[in-house]
Tab-separated table of C-alpha atoms and ligand atoms in Angstrom:
chain	number	residue	atom	x	y	z
W	1	MET	CA	0.118	0.007	-0.075
W	2	THR	CA	1.482	3.435	-0.914
W	3	SER	CA	2.014	5.558	2.075
W	4	TYR	CA	-0.305	8.259	3.273
W	5	PHE	CA	2.890	10.562	2.737
W	6	GLN	CA	3.321	9.231	-0.780
W	7	ASP	CA	6.898	10.475	-2.133
W	8	ILE	CA	7.828	12.824	0.770
W	9	ALA	CA	11.421	11.886	1.518
W	10	PRO	CA	13.118	11.773	4.814
W	11	VAL	CA	13.843	15.356	5.968
W	12	THR	CA	17.772	16.044	6.254
W	13	TYR	CA	19.715	18.798	7.537
W	14	ASP	CA	20.461	21.205	4.550
W	15	PRO	CA	20.735	24.987	5.306
W	16	GLN	CA	20.623	25.764	1.617
W	17	ALA	CA	17.725	23.730	0.461
W	18	LYS	CA	14.849	25.408	-1.239
W	19	GLY	CA	12.365	22.794	-0.057
W	20	LEU	CA	11.522	20.732	3.092
W	21	ALA	CA	14.640	20.524	5.238
W	22	PHE	CA	16.233	21.341	8.512
W	23	ARG	CA	18.102	24.575	8.359
W	24	HIS	CA	18.991	24.523	11.985
W	25	TYR	CA	18.455	21.171	13.555
W	26	ASP	CA	21.441	18.947	12.643
W	27	PRO	CA	20.877	15.871	14.909
W	28	GLN	CA	24.758	15.128	14.821
W	29	GLU	CA	25.773	18.630	15.709
W	30	MET	CA	27.759	18.500	19.208
W	31	LEU	CA	27.109	21.012	21.905
W	32	GLY	CA	29.408	20.501	24.649
W	33	GLY	CA	29.919	16.726	24.260
W	34	LYS	CA	26.256	16.177	23.571
W	35	SER	CA	24.603	15.881	19.973
W	36	MET	CA	21.618	17.997	19.319
W	37	GLN	CA	19.528	14.973	18.897
W	38	ASP	CA	20.263	13.888	22.502
W	39	HIS	CA	19.784	17.528	23.829
W	40	LEU	CA	16.594	17.791	22.332
W	41	ARG	CA	15.074	14.289	22.469
W	42	PHE	CA	12.286	15.086	20.043
W	43	ALA	CA	8.858	13.398	20.251
W	44	VAL	CA	5.972	13.427	17.991
W	45	CYS	CA	2.361	12.856	19.575
W	46	TYR	CA	-0.081	10.465	18.159
W	47	TRP	CA	-3.243	12.170	19.018
W	48	HIS	CA	-3.372	15.696	17.496
W	49	ASN	CA	-1.704	14.276	14.327
W	50	PHE	CA	-3.467	11.299	13.794
W	51	VAL	CA	-6.664	11.256	15.838
W	52	TRP	CA	-7.958	14.737	15.773
W	53	GLU	CA	-10.304	15.314	12.980
W	54	GLY	CA	-10.115	19.298	12.678
W	55	ASN	CA	-13.130	20.134	14.604
W	56	ASP	CA	-13.443	23.209	16.522
W	57	PRO	CA	-16.534	24.651	18.815
W	58	PHE	CA	-18.461	25.643	15.786
W	59	GLY	CA	-17.400	23.110	13.104
W	60	GLY	CA	-16.668	19.378	12.638
W	61	GLN	CA	-14.187	17.494	10.765
W	62	THR	CA	-12.055	19.153	8.092
W	63	PHE	CA	-9.326	16.501	7.725
W	64	ASP	CA	-9.934	13.672	5.229
W	65	ARG	CA	-7.519	10.813	6.674
W	66	PRO	CA	-8.120	7.612	4.961
W	67	TRP	CA	-8.057	5.935	8.557
W	68	PHE	CA	-10.963	8.094	9.967
W	69	PRO	CA	-12.991	7.107	11.869
W	70	ALA	CA	-10.458	4.447	13.011
W	71	ASP	CA	-13.178	2.568	14.816
W	72	THR	CA	-11.974	-0.848	13.646
W	73	MET	CA	-8.764	-2.591	14.213
W	74	ASP	CA	-7.980	-2.563	10.367
W	75	LEU	CA	-8.221	1.120	10.309
W	76	ALA	CA	-6.329	1.681	13.516
W	77	LYS	CA	-3.457	-0.169	11.915
W	78	ARG	CA	-3.763	1.872	8.817
W	79	LYS	CA	-3.385	4.859	11.079
W	80	ALA	CA	-0.341	3.336	12.769
W	81	ASP	CA	1.168	2.638	9.499
W	82	ALA	CA	0.755	6.355	8.562
W	83	ALA	CA	2.109	7.419	11.962
W	84	PHE	CA	5.185	5.460	11.842
W	85	ASP	CA	5.808	6.666	8.163
W	86	MET	CA	5.623	10.169	9.389
W	87	PHE	CA	8.019	9.279	12.331
W	88	LYS	CA	10.666	7.970	9.771
W	89	ILE	CA	10.386	11.045	7.535
W	90	LEU	CA	10.950	13.373	10.349
W	91	GLY	CA	13.803	11.107	12.069
W	92	VAL	CA	12.261	11.756	15.502
W	93	PRO	CA	13.799	9.456	18.153
W	94	PHE	CA	10.629	9.169	20.087
W	95	TRP	CA	6.820	9.183	20.079
W	96	CYS	CA	3.944	9.644	22.520
W	97	PHE	CA	0.470	8.087	22.880
W	98	HIS	CA	-2.805	7.743	24.855
W	99	ASP	CA	-4.349	4.181	24.909
W	100	HIS	CA	-7.270	5.722	23.243
W	101	ASP	CA	-5.158	7.167	20.185
W	102	ILE	CA	-4.004	3.715	19.078
W	103	ARG	CA	-6.966	1.468	19.748
W	104	PRO	CA	-10.632	1.708	19.000
W	105	GLU	CA	-12.523	1.427	22.305
W	106	GLY	CA	-13.999	-1.895	22.803
W	107	ALA	CA	-17.581	-3.026	23.862
W	108	SER	CA	-16.293	-3.845	27.493
W	109	LEU	CA	-13.159	-2.723	29.547
W	110	LYS	CA	-11.544	-6.151	28.810
W	111	GLU	CA	-12.042	-5.842	24.978
W	112	SER	CA	-10.440	-2.251	25.129
W	113	HIS	CA	-7.447	-3.748	27.138
W	114	ASP	CA	-7.177	-6.706	24.591
W	115	ARG	CA	-7.094	-4.234	21.694
W	116	LEU	CA	-4.608	-1.983	23.384
W	117	ASN	CA	-2.417	-5.058	23.851
W	118	GLU	CA	-2.964	-6.270	20.098
W	119	MET	CA	-2.065	-2.630	19.066
W	120	ALA	CA	0.965	-2.413	21.235
W	121	ASP	CA	2.264	-5.732	19.514
W	122	TYR	CA	1.604	-4.104	16.104
W	123	VAL	CA	3.511	-0.780	16.916
W	124	GLN	CA	6.235	-2.737	18.774
W	125	GLU	CA	7.343	-4.542	15.559
W	126	LYS	CA	7.642	-1.143	13.925
W	127	MET	CA	9.652	0.349	16.744
W	128	GLU	CA	11.962	-2.502	16.675
W	129	ASN	CA	12.109	-2.171	13.016
W	130	GLY	CA	13.832	1.138	12.952
W	131	GLY	CA	10.875	3.233	14.418
W	132	PRO	CA	11.375	5.670	17.292
W	133	LYS	CA	11.354	4.763	20.792
W	134	LEU	CA	8.447	5.672	23.226
W	135	LEU	CA	9.112	8.979	25.467
W	136	TRP	CA	5.762	8.286	27.142
W	137	GLY	CA	2.477	6.664	27.419
W	138	THR	CA	-0.618	7.849	29.181
W	139	ALA	CA	-4.360	7.140	29.519
W	140	ASN	CA	-7.205	9.200	28.000
W	141	MET	CA	-9.584	9.667	30.985
W	142	PHE	CA	-11.324	12.572	29.657
W	143	SER	CA	-12.769	12.243	26.369
W	144	ASN	CA	-15.392	9.445	27.085
W	145	ARG	CA	-18.672	10.727	28.803
W	146	ARG	CA	-18.030	8.316	31.613
W	147	PHE	CA	-15.129	10.682	32.706
W	148	MET	CA	-17.329	13.712	32.340
W	149	SER	CA	-17.207	14.306	36.245
W	150	GLY	CA	-13.512	13.257	36.704
W	151	ALA	CA	-11.291	10.310	36.640
W	152	SER	CA	-9.794	9.571	39.805
W	153	THR	CA	-11.863	12.528	41.456
W	154	ASN	CA	-15.203	11.144	40.306
W	155	PRO	CA	-18.005	11.212	42.905
W	156	ASP	CA	-18.663	7.500	41.565
W	157	PRO	CA	-16.210	5.094	43.027
W	158	ASP	CA	-16.810	2.765	40.101
W	159	VAL	CA	-15.225	5.491	37.820
W	160	PHE	CA	-12.294	5.457	40.127
W	161	ALA	CA	-12.038	1.744	39.901
W	162	TYR	CA	-12.400	2.037	36.011
W	163	CYS	CA	-9.509	4.377	35.984
W	164	ALA	CA	-7.335	2.114	38.059
W	165	SER	CA	-7.809	-0.541	35.395
W	166	THR	CA	-7.211	1.730	32.564
W	167	VAL	CA	-3.970	3.226	33.975
W	168	LYS	CA	-2.869	-0.244	35.012
W	169	SER	CA	-3.263	-1.493	31.511
W	170	CYS	CA	-1.644	1.605	30.039
W	171	MET	CA	1.431	1.509	32.437
W	172	ASP	CA	1.843	-2.144	31.542
W	173	VAL	CA	1.951	-1.486	27.725
W	174	THR	CA	4.241	1.509	28.302
W	175	HIS	CA	6.701	-0.609	30.221
W	176	ARG	CA	6.542	-3.173	27.643
W	177	LEU	CA	7.258	-0.734	24.894
W	178	GLY	CA	10.380	0.496	26.756
W	179	GLY	CA	8.668	3.717	27.509
W	180	GLU	CA	10.824	6.238	29.259
W	181	ASN	CA	8.242	7.994	31.236
W	182	TYR	CA	4.610	7.611	32.142
W	183	VAL	CA	2.356	10.792	32.032
W	184	LEU	CA	-0.720	11.745	33.934
W	185	TRP	CA	-2.523	14.956	32.801
W	186	GLY	CA	-5.460	15.587	35.074
W	187	GLY	CA	-7.833	15.968	32.027
W	188	ARG	CA	-10.961	16.409	34.060
W	189	GLU	CA	-9.470	16.283	37.577
W	190	GLY	CA	-10.985	19.584	38.876
W	191	TYR	CA	-14.452	21.048	38.796
W	192	GLU	CA	-17.052	23.366	37.469
W	193	THR	CA	-19.015	24.495	40.499
W	194	LEU	CA	-18.229	24.179	44.309
W	195	LEU	CA	-22.074	23.784	44.541
W	196	ASN	CA	-21.717	20.085	43.580
W	197	THR	CA	-18.042	19.466	44.612
W	198	ASP	CA	-16.480	17.930	47.727
W	199	LEU	CA	-13.311	19.303	47.242
W	200	ASP	CA	-11.683	17.657	50.310
W	201	ARG	CA	-12.673	14.293	49.185
W	202	GLU	CA	-11.860	14.784	45.583
W	203	LEU	CA	-8.337	15.871	46.522
W	204	GLN	CA	-7.757	12.915	48.927
W	205	GLN	CA	-8.895	10.634	46.065
W	206	MET	CA	-6.442	12.038	43.636
W	207	GLY	CA	-3.613	11.710	46.155
W	208	ARG	CA	-4.518	8.128	46.836
W	209	PHE	CA	-4.889	7.402	43.157
W	210	LEU	CA	-1.126	8.797	42.508
W	211	GLN	CA	0.270	6.835	45.481
W	212	MET	CA	-1.243	3.498	44.012
W	213	VAL	CA	0.270	4.524	40.438
W	214	VAL	CA	3.653	5.006	42.172
W	215	ASP	CA	3.567	1.618	44.035
W	216	TYR	CA	2.476	-0.233	40.927
W	217	LYS	CA	5.409	1.370	38.947
W	218	HIS	CA	7.922	0.050	41.648
W	219	LYS	CA	6.040	-3.394	41.521
W	220	ILE	CA	6.579	-3.925	37.844
W	221	GLY	CA	9.956	-2.593	37.674
W	222	PHE	CA	9.057	0.140	35.578
W	223	LYS	CA	12.214	2.428	35.676
W	224	GLY	CA	10.884	5.491	33.858
W	225	ALA	CA	9.639	8.553	35.588
W	226	ILE	CA	6.129	9.355	36.553
W	227	LEU	CA	5.080	12.941	35.348
W	228	ILE	CA	2.229	15.033	36.322
W	229	GLU	CA	1.436	17.620	33.526
W	230	PRO	CA	0.043	20.774	35.257
W	231	LYS	CA	-2.641	22.930	33.536
W	232	PRO	CA	-4.758	25.454	35.392
W	233	GLN	CA	-8.309	25.044	33.468
W	234	GLU	CA	-9.683	23.756	30.251
W	235	PRO	CA	-11.497	21.401	30.141
W	236	THR	CA	-12.719	22.062	33.706
W	237	LYS	CA	-12.937	25.409	35.255
W	238	HIS	CA	-10.681	24.768	38.144
W	239	GLN	CA	-8.134	21.967	37.645
W	240	TYR	CA	-6.370	20.636	40.708
W	241	ASP	CA	-2.793	20.694	38.953
W	242	TYR	CA	-2.899	24.149	38.382
W	243	ASP	CA	0.722	24.837	37.802
W	244	VAL	CA	4.077	23.551	38.807
W	245	ALA	CA	4.151	25.115	42.271
W	246	THR	CA	0.672	23.730	42.970
W	247	VAL	CA	1.610	20.339	41.812
W	248	TYR	CA	4.766	20.376	44.199
W	249	GLY	CA	2.386	21.322	47.034
W	250	PHE	CA	0.160	18.382	46.224
W	251	LEU	CA	3.077	15.951	45.935
W	252	LYS	CA	4.466	17.178	49.354
W	253	ARG	CA	1.000	16.655	50.900
W	254	PHE	CA	0.934	12.900	49.886
W	255	GLY	CA	4.629	12.245	50.222
W	256	LEU	CA	5.401	11.884	46.658
W	257	GLU	CA	7.787	14.692	45.989
W	258	GLU	CA	10.602	12.268	45.453
W	259	GLU	CA	8.752	10.015	43.070
W	260	VAL	CA	6.849	12.026	40.707
W	261	GLN	CA	8.078	14.826	38.533
W	262	VAL	CA	6.505	17.355	35.912
W	263	ASN	CA	5.841	17.422	32.413
W	264	VAL	CA	5.618	21.247	31.533
W	265	GLU	CA	3.657	22.543	28.707
W	266	GLN	CA	4.221	25.839	27.181
W	267	GLY	CA	0.761	26.537	26.721
W	268	HIS	CA	-0.502	25.496	30.075
W	269	ALA	CA	2.077	27.890	31.431
W	270	ILE	CA	0.507	30.816	29.566
W	271	LEU	CA	-3.048	29.642	30.772
W	272	ALA	CA	-1.905	29.835	34.292
W	273	GLY	CA	-0.545	33.408	33.819
W	274	HIS	CA	3.093	32.355	33.877
W	275	SER	CA	5.878	32.160	31.193
W	276	PHE	CA	7.183	28.870	30.074
W	277	GLU	CA	10.639	29.868	31.632
W	278	HIS	CA	8.903	30.612	34.914
W	279	GLU	CA	7.400	27.119	35.042
W	280	LEU	CA	10.545	25.446	34.148
W	281	ALA	CA	12.489	27.250	36.532
W	282	MET	CA	10.108	26.513	39.366
W	283	ALA	CA	10.455	22.939	38.551
W	284	ARG	CA	14.052	22.947	38.466
W	285	THR	CA	14.255	24.762	41.923
W	286	LEU	CA	11.806	22.441	43.310
W	287	GLY	CA	13.697	19.399	41.974
W	288	ILE	CA	10.833	17.945	39.891
W	289	PHE	CA	11.784	18.867	36.396
W	290	GLY	CA	11.083	16.083	34.073
W	291	SER	CA	9.945	16.725	30.397
W	292	ILE	CA	8.247	19.292	28.293
W	293	ASP	CA	5.381	19.566	25.759
W	294	MET	CA	6.636	22.169	23.384
W	295	ASN	CA	3.582	23.643	21.949
W	296	ARG	CA	2.455	27.269	22.366
W	297	ASN	CA	-0.726	28.958	22.955
W	298	ASP	CA	-1.980	32.067	21.220
W	299	TYR	CA	-1.415	34.984	23.330
W	300	GLN	CA	-4.853	36.366	22.617
W	301	SER	CA	-7.303	33.798	22.344
W	302	GLY	CA	-7.045	32.364	25.952
W	303	TRP	CA	-7.418	28.808	25.378
W	304	ASP	CA	-5.056	25.844	24.765
W	305	THR	CA	-4.530	26.226	21.150
W	306	ASP	CA	-1.698	23.642	20.899
W	307	GLN	CA	0.190	25.463	18.113
W	308	PHE	CA	3.653	24.429	17.041
W	309	PRO	CA	6.433	26.708	18.367
W	310	ASN	CA	7.591	29.487	16.024
W	311	ASN	CA	9.304	31.907	18.645
W	312	ALA	CA	13.117	31.602	18.741
W	313	PRO	CA	13.621	33.824	21.696
W	314	GLU	CA	10.989	32.086	23.722
W	315	ALA	CA	12.427	28.788	22.907
W	316	ALA	CA	15.974	30.002	24.012
W	317	LEU	CA	14.714	31.020	27.309
W	318	ALA	CA	12.944	27.544	27.881
W	319	TYR	CA	15.960	25.744	26.757
W	320	TYR	CA	18.131	27.870	29.010
W	321	GLU	CA	16.105	26.676	32.035
W	322	VAL	CA	16.240	22.939	30.482
W	323	LEU	CA	20.048	23.165	30.328
W	324	LYS	CA	20.204	24.884	33.858
W	325	ALA	CA	18.277	21.848	35.171
W	326	GLY	CA	21.013	19.570	33.754
W	327	GLY	CA	19.259	18.795	30.565
W	328	PHE	CA	16.749	15.810	30.023
W	329	THR	CA	17.268	12.515	31.629
W	330	THR	CA	14.201	10.642	30.882
W	331	GLY	CA	12.318	13.366	29.585
W	332	GLY	CA	12.364	15.281	26.171
W	333	THR	CA	10.811	17.557	23.836
W	334	ASN	CA	7.332	16.534	22.869
W	335	PHE	CA	5.302	18.338	20.221
W	336	ASP	CA	1.754	18.121	21.695
W	337	ALA	CA	1.040	20.475	18.922
W	338	LYS	CA	-1.558	20.356	16.320
W	339	LEU	CA	-2.214	21.906	12.710
W	340	ARG	CA	-4.781	24.904	12.204
W	341	ARG	CA	-7.889	23.152	10.844
W	342	GLN	CA	-7.309	24.523	7.172
W	343	SER	CA	-4.011	22.835	6.966
W	344	LEU	CA	-5.516	19.813	5.187
W	345	ASP	CA	-2.579	18.115	3.417
W	346	PRO	CA	0.026	15.533	4.608
W	347	VAL	CA	2.849	17.729	3.808
W	348	ASP	CA	1.433	20.247	6.437
W	349	LEU	CA	1.956	17.747	9.191
W	350	ILE	CA	5.574	17.303	8.090
W	351	ALA	CA	6.293	20.920	7.753
W	352	ALA	CA	4.748	21.748	10.976
W	353	HIS	CA	7.180	19.533	12.807
W	354	VAL	CA	10.074	20.407	10.622
W	355	GLY	CA	9.556	24.302	11.397
W	356	GLY	CA	8.890	23.214	15.151
W	357	MET	CA	11.971	21.276	15.351
W	358	ASP	CA	14.153	24.136	13.700
W	359	ILE	CA	12.798	26.609	16.231
W	360	CYS	CA	13.647	24.292	19.219
W	361	ALA	CA	17.274	24.088	17.658
W	362	ARG	CA	17.759	27.806	17.485
W	363	GLY	CA	16.507	28.147	20.886
W	364	LEU	CA	18.822	25.551	22.236
W	365	LYS	CA	21.799	26.809	20.373
W	366	ALA	CA	21.309	30.279	21.781
W	367	ALA	CA	20.600	28.749	25.105
W	368	TYR	CA	23.756	26.771	25.051
W	369	ALA	CA	25.927	29.869	24.032
W	370	MET	CA	24.503	32.108	26.809
W	371	LEU	CA	25.517	29.652	29.172
W	372	ALA	CA	28.822	28.828	27.753
W	373	ASP	CA	29.712	32.568	27.679
W	374	ASP	CA	28.381	33.106	31.155
W	375	ALA	CA	26.527	35.982	29.520
W	376	LEU	CA	23.600	36.010	32.040
W	377	GLU	CA	25.022	34.040	34.845
W	378	ALA	CA	27.966	36.341	35.491
W	379	PRO	CA	25.720	39.620	36.086
W	380	ARG	CA	23.384	37.426	38.034
W	381	ARG	CA	26.371	36.258	40.387
W	382	GLU	CA	27.209	39.923	40.582
W	383	ARG	CA	23.815	40.994	41.608
W	384	TYR	CA	23.782	38.705	44.611
W	385	ALA	CA	27.490	39.004	45.373
W	386	GLY	CA	26.804	40.503	48.431
W	387	TRP	CA	25.323	37.102	50.044
W	388	GLU	CA	28.588	35.512	49.242
W	389	THR	CA	30.141	37.032	52.332
W	390	SER	CA	27.061	37.265	54.142
W	391	ASP	CA	25.987	33.811	54.749
W	392	HIS	CA	27.015	34.263	58.479
W	393	LEU	CA	24.443	36.860	58.851
W	394	VAL	CA	21.702	34.345	58.718
W	395	GLU	CA	23.393	30.968	59.662
W	396	GLY	CA	21.814	29.886	63.003
W	397	LYS	CA	21.032	33.613	63.995
W	398	THR	CA	17.748	34.880	65.231
W	399	LEU	CA	15.710	37.926	64.085
W	400	GLU	CA	16.922	39.765	67.052
W	401	GLN	CA	20.599	39.230	66.343
W	402	ILE	CA	20.116	40.274	62.814
W	403	ALA	CA	18.407	43.328	63.814
W	404	ASP	CA	20.989	44.406	66.233
W	405	TYR	CA	23.526	43.972	63.358
W	406	ALA	CA	21.613	46.311	61.158
W	407	GLU	CA	20.933	48.737	64.028
W	408	SER	CA	24.343	48.761	65.446
W	409	ARG	CA	25.968	49.540	62.002
W	410	GLY	CA	23.234	52.072	61.014
W	411	LEU	CA	22.697	50.425	57.809
W	412	ASP	CA	21.170	52.393	55.218
W	413	PRO	CA	21.037	50.030	51.833
W	414	GLN	CA	21.334	51.946	48.603
W	415	PRO	CA	19.125	50.668	45.594
W	416	VAL	CA	21.090	49.086	42.623
W	417	SER	CA	19.823	48.739	39.047
W	418	GLY	CA	18.290	45.586	38.100
W	419	ARG	CA	19.471	46.150	34.461
W	420	GLN	CA	16.573	44.473	32.837
W	421	GLU	CA	16.978	46.219	29.460
W	422	ILE	CA	20.872	45.539	29.298
W	423	LEU	CA	20.128	41.822	30.114
W	424	GLU	CA	17.424	41.697	27.500
W	425	ASN	CA	19.948	43.331	24.843
W	426	ILE	CA	22.313	40.583	25.859
W	427	VAL	CA	19.700	37.790	24.882
W	428	ASN	CA	19.041	39.370	21.657
W	429	ARG	CA	22.658	39.074	20.729
W	430	TYR	CA	22.316	35.301	20.828
W	431	VAL	CA	18.886	34.709	19.218
D	501	LIG	C1	-3.934	18.743	27.173
D	501	LIG	C2	-2.813	17.936	27.509
D	501	LIG	C3	-2.726	16.609	26.925
D	501	LIG	C4	-1.696	15.869	27.620
D	501	LIG	C5	-1.600	14.389	27.521
D	501	LIG	O1	-4.121	19.869	27.241
D	501	LIG	O2	-1.617	18.808	27.062
D	501	LIG	O3	-2.566	16.621	25.497
D	501	LIG	O4	-0.290	16.245	27.118
D	501	LIG	O5	-2.895	13.874	28.097
D	502	LIG	NI1	-2.198	20.841	26.538
D	503	LIG	NI1	0.424	18.267	26.707
């Protein structure tokens, strides 16, 4: 059967090319003893590329993919063929999926699991024959109407149990496919109105569920990381995993801060009123940095538009934080991004990723150079230099002792410029 992508050739690095090519992403280029491929660890998501039909709140399907509606195993396999063809054309080292993306739902829970296992066999063969590795697996516990009032936070204990079974089967498959992480995005773990919500109970349920997931991970010997993906709202009005700091507080409360990390998405950071680099810096500082979803939001529209990245200065500041965190270990750069609904052609899927990968490469290179030149760290150190000789001031001291220090010396601190514009000019030299 001819490929959905017909005669689109594998994309290569060629800065002079007229057509489809990487102009900045050279997978083999070394940055400090590590190739760009290993720094960036690109992953392509299955859902937006091969499942989403192009609908928006005012209109239905715009895409016409030969595997739609993918409600039979034959069509699901056809979809997998196209997906792995695309992974090969892009040369990405990783992919990501939800259970629901790769298998049609069965008539029973058991049939759904059987189908998931059969599809896992099918993709496993492709992965072993030169396909990409699995960055992460996850379960879709937000699309079907049974999850409308939440997954683990559902008022109905049967839904909680259904979710336990779903996550178990999905972790098993992720483990079997050699997945490097397992992600939990709290799709409908939140609420619309307090009038019908037992907030206290729902948070307890969510904490208990996560503890069970962590226990199960150890039981099956899954070596990857468990990642929570924060998001402040959408689909529910109030999502419990609001942002990185909120997730950290939640993990601490349930004793899981050493066990679980975060998958930070640029668009979710924006929805939370933060910048991407803020969320990444917070994750690094709290010791829970794991992985990123590199898809941006439109700054005007106020919902999760999941667009491909196209802003090199923003990517530079994001990778700056990734590098400061020591780079990815099990994590990577996942494009949880979708086309605009008028971008109908197979080549649009390829071009979108090529452009996104190039933006990330530009960002990474700029970030690497800024760090190598000490361009931002030197002025930052200078700003805090006073503390290098003042730690004795706070170590083991009381508030009265420090007050005495200030008063006896008649301290009168003088303001010093924060130099924001000068620092912004420095960043601009690198991007
Ligand atoms: C939705 C999330 C979702 C997760 C995986 O906004 O970004 O796509 O990444 O469930
Ligand atoms: Ni998202
Ligand atoms: Ni995401």
